[in-house]
Amino acid sequence: MIRKLFTVVIFSIFLGTSCEKEDGVKPNILFIMSDDHAYQAISAYDDRLIQTPNIDRIADQGMLFTNASVTNSICAPSRAVILTGKHSHINGKIDNIAKFDDSQMTFPQLFKKNGYQTAMFGKLHFGNNPKGIDDFLILPGQGDYINPRFLGREKDTIITGYVTDVITDLTLDWFKNKRDDDKPFLTFYLHKAPHRAWWPSPEKFAEFYNKKFPEPETLYDDYSNRGTAAKTAEMNLLTHMQYMQDSKVRPSVFEKMENVEPKIVYARGDGTFFEPSSNSFNNRYNRANKEQKKKYDVTLDKISKDFEANWPKMNNKEKMQWKFQRYMQDYLATISSVDDNVGRVLDYLEETGLDKNTIVVYTSDQGFYLGEHGWFDKRFIYDESFKTPLMIKWPNQIKPGTTNEEMVQNLDFAQTFLEAAMIEVPEDMQGESLLPLLKGNSSKWNRESVYYHYYEYPSVHMAKRHYGIVNKDYKLTHFYYDIDEWELYDRKNDPNEMNNVYNDPNYKDIVIQLTKELKELRIKYRDSEELDKRFIYN
Ligand code: SGN
Ligand code: CA
């Protein structure tokens, strides 16, 4: 009896002490990332556009970050920052064009080395296979929405279906049939949606075509009081969004219309231009099989009929409104599928009890403009693309339903996951672990500002190169390369960033202070004009 009691006591002491070390059990990590998902399109942040009850479950059961941002608002560079825990100028993947140097350390390699089972399904966008991943099926480059092709370790495969459903099926199949019960897992579940050209599933396409969405305050922005970069960017709905590719007007209808103005052309970046082409519609539509086409046709016919009947009578404001509605209908329809599918995966984790020891993260590779400033796309340091959605749940570690306003970045993910998994963090990673914040211990967090640097110019959308510093109150940016312009925004008094106050005498002291801090941040993160020269395009 005494012996039994002794064992119980010893056992509880053991449990007690190990509890302090996260139970001594390594947590599983499910990293969910979508592509170009604006926080404005997640109801946990803002419910004016769409309800996303499943994504919201992660925030309800965990922590919602309201000031999460990226260091370089474009797809492949953001992914490189996430995997390496280093800024673009250090990991070398400054734009979507450069090849990712996969000889460098990425955090999944460290997880694999430390006994984790690793897997990745969906969009990576690197051009090379992920390192440190046991099982993967990834989309080639941007991938396709309809009947997508996947690259695997052994062979490529085309899977019939809608991409968001397919990526989820692959992930669930891996959980059900390949997961090793004896190992913790690190699983990447990476959606292609809601990336342009926003092809929804046929069902959601029909459903969302009947909806009407509220316009953002700044839809008709004329960019006065801003610099050259905002004025010359090619991402305006009226002047750069394409009727065939984006609004999905059938080429047969579009091409017979006369004087479709304004004529939309894009700079390629190398001095040449491309015009809207029926291919940008046909190449996507023609991936559908007969049965799928039949379903898509119902809505496609309605769109074309409406365009043909009404477009000739529209003034520019009405064209803008028409394009905005078409944009939101399709963009949000793709998100509705993401939300349903995230629900399927969360349900599986709950049904199997795996949820109890699993950190679930939902984020996007960057934010996106949903008509703010008249724009679509991203790239700029201005809020809607600079900020990104982020919510994390971790039962018994993160208090459910909490909100955090600290300036966290995608740069911080690698260190956060490594620390949570009790794996040593390489010294050259440049982020900070979010664990103190997740555990409600903000006093251990002292970051006041973050650094941003965007490079891909000249290129599609023509967003000029810039770097800057952002804190909770202000944003100071230097646009460089072919211009030399500074912008300062007062984030508290001008949340829509409509007035560049860099030259306003009232802000003189702020400019001096932030210029100094920006310089210090560039030194801290080892960025410099010398490095900038390395990244000039020939
Ligand atoms: C494509 C899109 C652009 C988008 C880039 C980069 N054009 O070029 O609108 O900015 O991808 O996106 S499209 O006509 O092909 O749709 S990213 O998410 O990969 O960075
Ligand atoms: Ca993206």
XYZ file of C-alpha atoms and ligand atoms in Angstrom:
559
model
C 0.000 0.000 0.000
C 2.742 2.371 1.055
C 4.697 1.387 -1.981
C 1.667 2.054 -4.179
C 1.164 5.455 -2.603
C 4.840 6.236 -3.080
C 4.567 5.365 -6.765
C 1.527 7.596 -7.154
C 3.305 10.478 -5.423
C 6.434 10.052 -7.524
C 4.310 9.784 -10.639
C 2.419 12.989 -9.833
C 5.635 14.832 -9.053
C 6.944 13.691 -12.414
C 3.754 14.847 -14.151
C 3.834 18.095 -12.217
C 7.366 19.039 -13.188
C 7.050 17.850 -16.762
C 3.888 19.934 -17.066
C 5.964 23.059 -16.689
C 7.904 21.937 -19.740
C 4.794 21.697 -21.912
C 4.106 18.194 -20.531
C 7.423 17.066 -22.004
C 5.353 16.162 -25.051
C 6.189 17.874 -28.288
C 3.177 19.604 -29.822
C 1.978 18.881 -33.339
C 1.835 21.850 -35.698
C -0.715 22.369 -38.441
C 0.256 25.402 -40.500
C -2.625 26.580 -42.678
C -1.821 29.306 -45.183
C -3.884 30.662 -48.023
C -2.598 32.781 -50.891
C -3.597 36.475 -50.948
C -6.244 36.187 -48.245
C -7.090 39.715 -47.042
C -7.947 40.044 -43.346
C -10.936 42.130 -44.499
C -12.349 38.833 -45.793
C -12.277 36.936 -42.483
C -15.227 37.542 -40.192
C -13.057 37.254 -37.069
C -11.568 40.576 -38.265
C -14.417 42.152 -40.181
C -17.809 40.686 -41.028
C -18.943 43.194 -43.629
C -17.925 41.062 -46.620
C -18.158 37.422 -45.614
C -18.800 34.999 -42.789
C -15.937 32.538 -42.234
C -17.207 30.502 -39.280
C -14.559 27.794 -39.547
C -11.505 30.009 -39.805
C -13.010 32.006 -36.939
C -13.017 28.844 -34.800
C -9.228 29.128 -34.616
C -9.491 32.688 -33.280
C -12.335 31.764 -30.917
C -10.296 28.941 -29.440
C -7.009 30.837 -29.529
C -5.407 34.200 -30.260
C -6.209 36.694 -33.015
C -3.355 39.013 -34.021
C -4.590 42.403 -35.238
C -1.202 43.830 -36.178
C 0.480 40.911 -37.943
C 2.409 41.872 -41.058
C 4.821 40.570 -43.666
C 8.320 41.841 -44.402
C 7.864 41.828 -48.205
C 4.322 41.600 -49.515
C 4.612 39.100 -52.317
C 4.116 35.387 -52.561
C 7.331 33.401 -52.916
C 9.458 35.880 -50.917
C 6.981 35.685 -48.022
C 7.231 31.890 -48.072
C 11.025 32.105 -48.054
C 10.909 34.444 -45.043
C 8.603 32.022 -43.237
C 10.762 28.973 -43.921
C 14.149 30.585 -43.200
C 13.199 33.054 -40.449
C 15.266 35.642 -42.312
C 14.483 38.812 -44.262
C 14.466 38.685 -48.087
C 17.796 40.483 -48.424
C 19.432 37.750 -46.313
C 17.690 34.648 -47.719
C 18.083 36.061 -51.241
C 14.513 35.386 -52.428
C 13.639 39.018 -52.998
C 10.965 38.496 -55.682
C 8.852 35.856 -57.430
C 11.486 35.605 -60.164
C 14.729 34.704 -58.339
C 15.301 31.036 -57.546
C 15.154 30.089 -53.874
C 18.572 28.943 -52.713
C 17.567 25.690 -51.106
C 21.022 24.994 -49.752
C 20.063 27.193 -46.795
C 18.443 25.983 -43.596
C 14.648 25.970 -43.462
C 12.846 25.170 -40.231
C 11.121 21.944 -41.432
C 14.590 20.408 -41.843
C 15.216 21.006 -38.145
C 11.861 19.465 -37.254
C 12.609 16.350 -39.289
C 16.020 16.034 -37.675
C 14.361 16.275 -34.272
C 11.951 13.408 -34.757
C 8.954 15.098 -36.358
C 6.997 13.616 -39.239
C 6.630 16.358 -41.850
C 4.219 16.849 -44.750
C 3.179 19.568 -47.192
C 0.152 19.839 -49.496
C -0.783 22.678 -51.834
C 0.977 25.805 -53.014
C 4.633 26.432 -52.216
C 5.593 28.499 -55.278
C 9.358 27.939 -55.183
C 10.223 26.035 -58.300
C 12.068 23.458 -56.209
C 10.981 20.705 -53.883
C 10.651 21.494 -50.193
C 13.531 20.254 -48.036
C 12.939 18.407 -44.798
C 9.473 17.265 -45.861
C 8.692 13.527 -45.770
C 5.522 13.591 -47.856
C 4.434 16.285 -50.256
C 2.296 17.065 -53.241
C 2.714 20.666 -54.338
C 1.267 22.732 -57.155
C 3.711 23.706 -59.873
C 4.235 27.489 -59.544
C 0.862 29.188 -59.153
C -1.039 25.987 -59.932
C -4.562 25.687 -61.342
C -7.971 25.960 -59.750
C -9.660 23.327 -61.908
C -8.348 19.742 -62.068
C -4.908 20.805 -60.837
C -1.580 19.097 -61.476
C 0.629 18.317 -58.481
C 4.344 17.614 -58.218
C 5.289 14.732 -55.986
C 8.599 13.210 -55.031
C 8.154 10.284 -57.387
C 5.704 11.453 -60.009
C 3.394 14.263 -61.097
C -0.324 13.731 -60.952
C -3.435 15.537 -62.172
C -6.337 15.269 -59.757
C -9.889 15.882 -60.921
C -11.764 18.378 -58.792
C -11.633 21.869 -57.379
C -8.211 22.794 -56.020
C -9.290 23.774 -52.494
C -11.217 20.516 -52.039
C -8.369 18.506 -53.552
C -5.659 20.005 -51.304
C -7.891 19.243 -48.311
C -8.544 15.669 -49.463
C -4.784 15.143 -49.802
C -4.170 16.536 -46.319
C -6.927 14.449 -44.723
C -5.791 11.364 -46.577
C -2.294 11.855 -45.194
C -3.698 12.243 -41.673
C -5.787 9.105 -42.009
C -3.381 6.838 -43.823
C 0.169 8.054 -43.512
C 0.520 9.684 -40.141
C 2.889 7.943 -37.792
C 1.259 7.720 -34.344
C 4.665 7.538 -32.699
C 5.863 10.897 -33.951
C 4.651 14.462 -33.585
C 3.773 16.091 -36.907
C 4.497 19.346 -38.719
C 1.983 19.628 -41.536
C 1.696 22.408 -44.100
C -1.803 22.762 -45.555
C -1.363 25.490 -48.174
C -4.227 26.843 -50.246
C -3.950 28.324 -53.704
C -7.157 30.282 -53.147
C -7.944 33.162 -53.189
C -5.192 33.974 -55.707
C -6.039 35.731 -58.962
C -7.808 34.860 -61.329
C -10.286 33.853 -58.592
C -11.991 30.822 -60.143
C -14.521 29.525 -57.607
C -16.018 26.048 -57.573
C -19.087 25.993 -59.885
C -21.438 25.851 -56.902
C -19.897 28.819 -55.080
C -19.623 30.695 -58.390
C -23.402 30.454 -58.782
C -24.106 31.222 -55.130
C -21.901 34.326 -54.893
C -22.983 35.734 -58.259
C -26.264 36.599 -56.572
C -24.646 38.617 -53.792
C -23.861 42.316 -53.562
C -21.039 43.686 -51.436
C -20.408 47.037 -49.729
C -17.735 49.190 -51.382
C -14.696 50.313 -49.408
C -14.493 54.021 -48.552
C -11.469 54.558 -50.780
C -12.649 52.759 -53.948
C -12.542 55.994 -55.968
C -9.194 57.174 -54.605
C -7.473 59.578 -57.008
C -4.113 59.317 -55.191
C -3.823 63.046 -54.583
C -1.680 63.742 -51.487
C 0.278 60.570 -52.235
C 3.559 60.031 -54.074
C 4.435 58.776 -57.543
C 4.345 55.101 -56.552
C 0.610 55.037 -55.778
C -0.162 57.030 -58.933
C 1.813 54.804 -61.302
C 0.950 51.362 -59.877
C -1.001 49.173 -62.300
C -3.503 47.547 -60.020
C -6.579 49.725 -60.323
C -9.887 47.935 -60.829
C -11.092 50.317 -63.505
C -7.901 50.626 -65.505
C -6.066 47.331 -64.929
C -8.494 44.620 -63.977
C -9.331 42.566 -67.052
C -12.850 41.878 -68.270
C -12.114 38.430 -69.685
C -9.602 37.040 -67.240
C -10.851 38.635 -64.029
C -14.505 39.509 -64.531
C -14.988 36.333 -66.606
C -16.775 37.860 -69.569
C -16.618 35.270 -72.326
C -14.029 36.136 -75.006
C -16.681 35.576 -77.703
C -18.770 38.367 -76.165
C -15.920 40.693 -75.183
C -14.230 40.548 -78.557
C -17.285 41.541 -80.548
C -17.889 44.668 -78.447
C -16.542 47.874 -79.882
C -14.487 50.518 -78.098
C -14.041 48.692 -74.858
C -12.381 51.523 -73.007
C -10.163 52.061 -71.213
C -7.904 49.683 -73.073
C -6.104 47.653 -70.464
C -2.446 46.957 -70.973
C 0.124 45.786 -68.486
C 3.763 46.629 -68.326
C 5.791 43.445 -68.172
C 8.700 45.225 -66.565
C 11.145 44.728 -69.389
C 9.722 47.607 -71.395
C 7.219 45.420 -73.267
C 3.479 45.235 -72.704
C 0.815 42.631 -72.900
C -2.817 43.092 -73.723
C -5.815 41.208 -72.446
C -6.121 37.968 -74.284
C -8.802 35.362 -74.659
C -6.159 32.836 -73.525
C -6.248 34.174 -70.002
C -9.887 33.040 -69.895
C -9.729 30.000 -72.156
C -6.667 28.378 -70.601
C -8.448 28.278 -67.278
C -11.967 27.479 -68.457
C -10.742 24.715 -70.739
C -9.252 22.801 -67.847
C -12.820 21.944 -66.872
C -14.300 18.710 -68.213
C -17.663 18.588 -69.967
C -19.660 18.082 -66.819
C -17.825 20.853 -64.933
C -18.180 23.241 -67.884
C -21.908 22.685 -67.927
C -22.117 23.882 -64.341
C -19.810 26.875 -64.893
C -21.701 27.856 -68.054
C -24.872 28.747 -66.186
C -23.142 31.595 -64.339
C -20.750 32.498 -67.156
C -23.712 33.052 -69.455
C -25.374 35.361 -66.954
C -22.199 37.441 -66.611
C -21.724 37.821 -70.337
C -25.372 38.629 -70.933
C -25.277 41.351 -68.302
C -22.013 42.769 -69.659
C -23.263 42.849 -73.243
C -26.538 44.524 -72.336
C -25.306 47.036 -69.790
C -21.644 47.818 -70.309
C -22.145 50.144 -73.321
C -24.362 52.401 -71.201
C -22.053 52.593 -68.202
C -19.973 55.586 -67.189
C -16.611 55.060 -65.509
C -18.047 55.036 -62.013
C -20.568 52.385 -62.998
C -17.852 50.317 -64.663
C -15.837 50.502 -61.470
C -18.856 49.389 -59.483
C -19.600 46.553 -61.886
C -16.004 45.320 -61.754
C -15.876 45.625 -57.965
C -18.967 43.437 -57.570
C -17.666 40.818 -60.017
C -14.307 40.862 -58.215
C -15.807 40.416 -54.757
C -18.255 37.737 -55.914
C -15.449 35.510 -57.208
C -12.761 36.350 -54.655
C -15.098 35.730 -51.735
C -16.564 32.601 -53.341
C -13.081 31.055 -53.371
C -12.705 31.975 -49.702
C -15.992 30.373 -48.821
C -14.533 27.081 -50.117
C -11.387 27.603 -48.070
C -13.524 28.148 -45.000
C -15.624 24.988 -45.571
C -12.485 22.951 -46.075
C -10.647 24.343 -43.056
C -13.751 23.217 -41.154
C -13.298 19.658 -42.453
C -9.718 19.540 -41.186
C -10.543 21.088 -37.793
C -13.398 18.576 -37.418
C -10.997 15.706 -38.117
C -8.553 16.931 -35.480
C -11.383 17.199 -32.960
C -12.918 13.828 -33.785
C -9.576 12.088 -33.320
C -8.583 14.073 -30.240
C -5.457 15.226 -32.056
C -6.570 18.818 -31.548
C -5.610 18.664 -27.865
C -1.891 18.693 -28.558
C -1.888 20.540 -31.877
C -0.939 24.143 -32.562
C -3.131 25.327 -35.429
C -2.091 28.452 -37.308
C -4.119 30.260 -39.950
C -2.405 32.944 -42.000
C -1.877 34.189 -45.549
C 1.350 34.839 -47.462
C 0.305 38.505 -47.391
C -2.743 40.742 -47.347
C -4.602 42.025 -50.410
C -6.527 45.071 -51.605
C -10.236 44.458 -51.923
C -10.907 47.719 -53.723
C -9.228 49.926 -51.097
C -7.487 52.762 -52.976
C -9.245 51.417 -56.065
C -6.820 48.483 -56.061
C -6.520 44.742 -56.258
C -3.166 42.906 -55.694
C -0.663 43.667 -52.901
C 3.105 44.559 -52.846
C 2.777 47.919 -51.070
C 3.597 48.737 -47.470
C 0.140 50.375 -47.218
C -1.927 48.487 -44.649
C -4.171 46.129 -46.619
C -1.223 44.350 -48.210
C 1.357 44.919 -45.474
C -0.856 43.368 -42.818
C -1.779 39.712 -42.969
C -4.306 37.609 -41.092
C -2.893 35.565 -38.226
C -4.608 33.430 -35.635
C -3.181 30.629 -33.544
C -4.817 28.101 -31.269
C -3.030 25.822 -28.835
C -5.245 24.198 -26.207
C -4.166 24.715 -22.595
C -1.445 27.129 -23.636
C -3.281 29.987 -25.346
C -6.292 31.470 -23.620
C -9.296 31.102 -25.949
C -10.783 34.210 -27.513
C -7.820 36.507 -26.906
C -6.715 39.361 -29.141
C -3.159 40.582 -29.476
C -2.129 43.948 -30.921
C 1.645 43.561 -30.996
C 3.619 44.107 -34.210
C 4.366 40.501 -35.100
C 5.573 39.304 -38.509
C 5.834 36.248 -40.717
C 9.558 36.523 -39.892
C 8.695 35.245 -36.394
C 7.007 31.957 -37.328
C 10.105 29.751 -37.603
C 11.424 30.706 -34.178
C 7.975 30.381 -32.608
C 7.475 26.853 -33.906
C 11.011 25.767 -33.031
C 10.695 27.047 -29.506
C 7.259 25.457 -29.079
C 8.765 22.148 -30.243
C 11.739 22.606 -27.907
C 14.192 22.577 -30.793
C 17.246 24.800 -30.664
C 16.855 27.987 -32.720
C 19.721 28.803 -35.118
C 21.395 32.032 -34.054
C 21.174 33.694 -37.433
C 17.360 33.692 -37.584
C 16.086 37.265 -37.468
C 12.631 37.040 -35.893
C 11.385 36.671 -32.341
C 9.509 33.782 -30.833
C 5.840 34.624 -30.234
C 5.625 32.209 -27.289
C 5.600 34.940 -24.608
C 2.648 36.573 -26.378
C 0.851 33.285 -26.897
C 1.185 32.531 -23.210
C -0.069 35.967 -22.217
C 3.308 37.205 -21.052
C 3.646 40.457 -23.008
C 6.175 41.947 -20.612
C 8.791 39.744 -22.273
C 8.017 41.303 -25.649
C 9.618 44.643 -26.447
C 9.444 45.143 -30.201
C 8.062 48.554 -31.108
C 8.514 48.687 -34.851
C 9.030 46.424 -37.840
C 11.036 46.621 -41.052
C 9.639 46.179 -44.563
C 11.360 45.938 -47.949
C 9.721 45.312 -51.334
C 11.792 44.731 -54.488
C 9.875 43.364 -57.479
C 10.001 46.388 -59.810
C 9.808 46.882 -62.710
C 7.367 44.014 -63.009
C 3.688 43.210 -63.240
C 1.578 45.846 -61.387
C 4.528 48.262 -61.374
C 4.669 48.863 -57.614
C 7.897 50.755 -57.085
C 10.670 49.502 -54.815
C 10.509 50.701 -51.262
C 11.582 50.039 -47.697
C 10.212 51.434 -44.478
C 9.581 51.308 -40.769
C 6.172 50.804 -39.193
C 5.147 51.241 -35.587
C 1.669 51.408 -34.101
C 1.414 55.149 -34.722
C 3.368 55.899 -37.913
C 4.696 54.505 -41.136
C 7.747 55.990 -42.828
C 8.693 54.758 -46.296
C 11.437 55.452 -48.794
C 10.561 54.777 -52.442
C 13.793 54.383 -54.383
C 15.383 52.808 -57.469
C 14.039 55.080 -60.203
C 12.648 57.716 -57.824
C 13.683 59.124 -54.473
C 10.536 59.905 -52.492
C 9.594 59.660 -48.846
C 6.137 59.161 -47.351
C 4.903 59.394 -43.794
C 1.462 58.285 -42.643
C -0.185 59.011 -39.331
C -1.782 55.631 -38.701
C -3.981 56.735 -35.792
C -5.412 59.888 -37.395
C -5.392 58.710 -41.006
C -6.053 54.957 -40.916
C -6.896 54.867 -44.627
C -3.470 56.335 -45.451
C -4.792 59.097 -47.669
C -2.364 61.855 -46.674
C 1.377 61.759 -46.957
C 2.478 64.117 -44.179
C 6.219 63.760 -44.739
C 6.555 67.451 -45.605
C 4.042 68.708 -43.063
C 5.960 70.873 -40.527
C 3.811 69.457 -37.716
C 5.461 66.098 -38.243
C 9.047 67.342 -38.477
C 10.155 65.745 -35.203
C 8.465 62.449 -36.046
C 10.276 62.362 -39.383
C 13.630 62.959 -37.696
C 13.004 60.311 -35.061
C 11.693 57.651 -37.468
C 14.457 58.266 -40.019
C 16.938 57.525 -37.270
C 15.050 54.395 -36.181
C 14.782 53.181 -39.765
C 18.532 53.494 -40.153
C 19.010 51.495 -36.967
C 16.615 48.797 -38.146
C 18.514 48.487 -41.420
C 21.711 47.985 -39.450
C 20.051 45.530 -37.056
C 18.728 43.373 -39.915
C 21.888 43.872 -41.978
C 20.199 45.568 -44.950
C 22.076 48.298 -46.843
C 22.381 50.286 -50.061
C 25.243 47.962 -50.952
C 22.869 44.993 -50.816
C 20.216 46.893 -52.769
C 22.675 47.190 -55.645
C 22.982 43.410 -55.733
C 19.285 43.158 -56.418
C 19.088 45.508 -59.393
C 17.576 43.953 -62.535
C 19.688 43.938 -65.675
C 0.316 36.748 -61.381
C -0.924 37.631 -61.313
C -0.585 38.934 -60.631
C 0.053 38.656 -59.287
C 1.262 37.777 -59.487
C 2.004 37.430 -58.244
N -1.423 37.909 -62.642
O 1.261 37.354 -62.213
O -1.779 39.672 -60.483
O 0.451 39.835 -58.671
O 0.833 36.564 -60.095
O 1.170 36.849 -57.287
S -2.322 36.791 -63.394
O -2.798 37.475 -64.590
O -1.471 35.660 -63.728
O -3.376 36.405 -62.514
S 1.847 36.042 -56.152
O 0.819 35.743 -55.144
O 2.367 34.839 -56.739
O 2.900 36.890 -55.602
Ca 0.351 35.528 -52.535
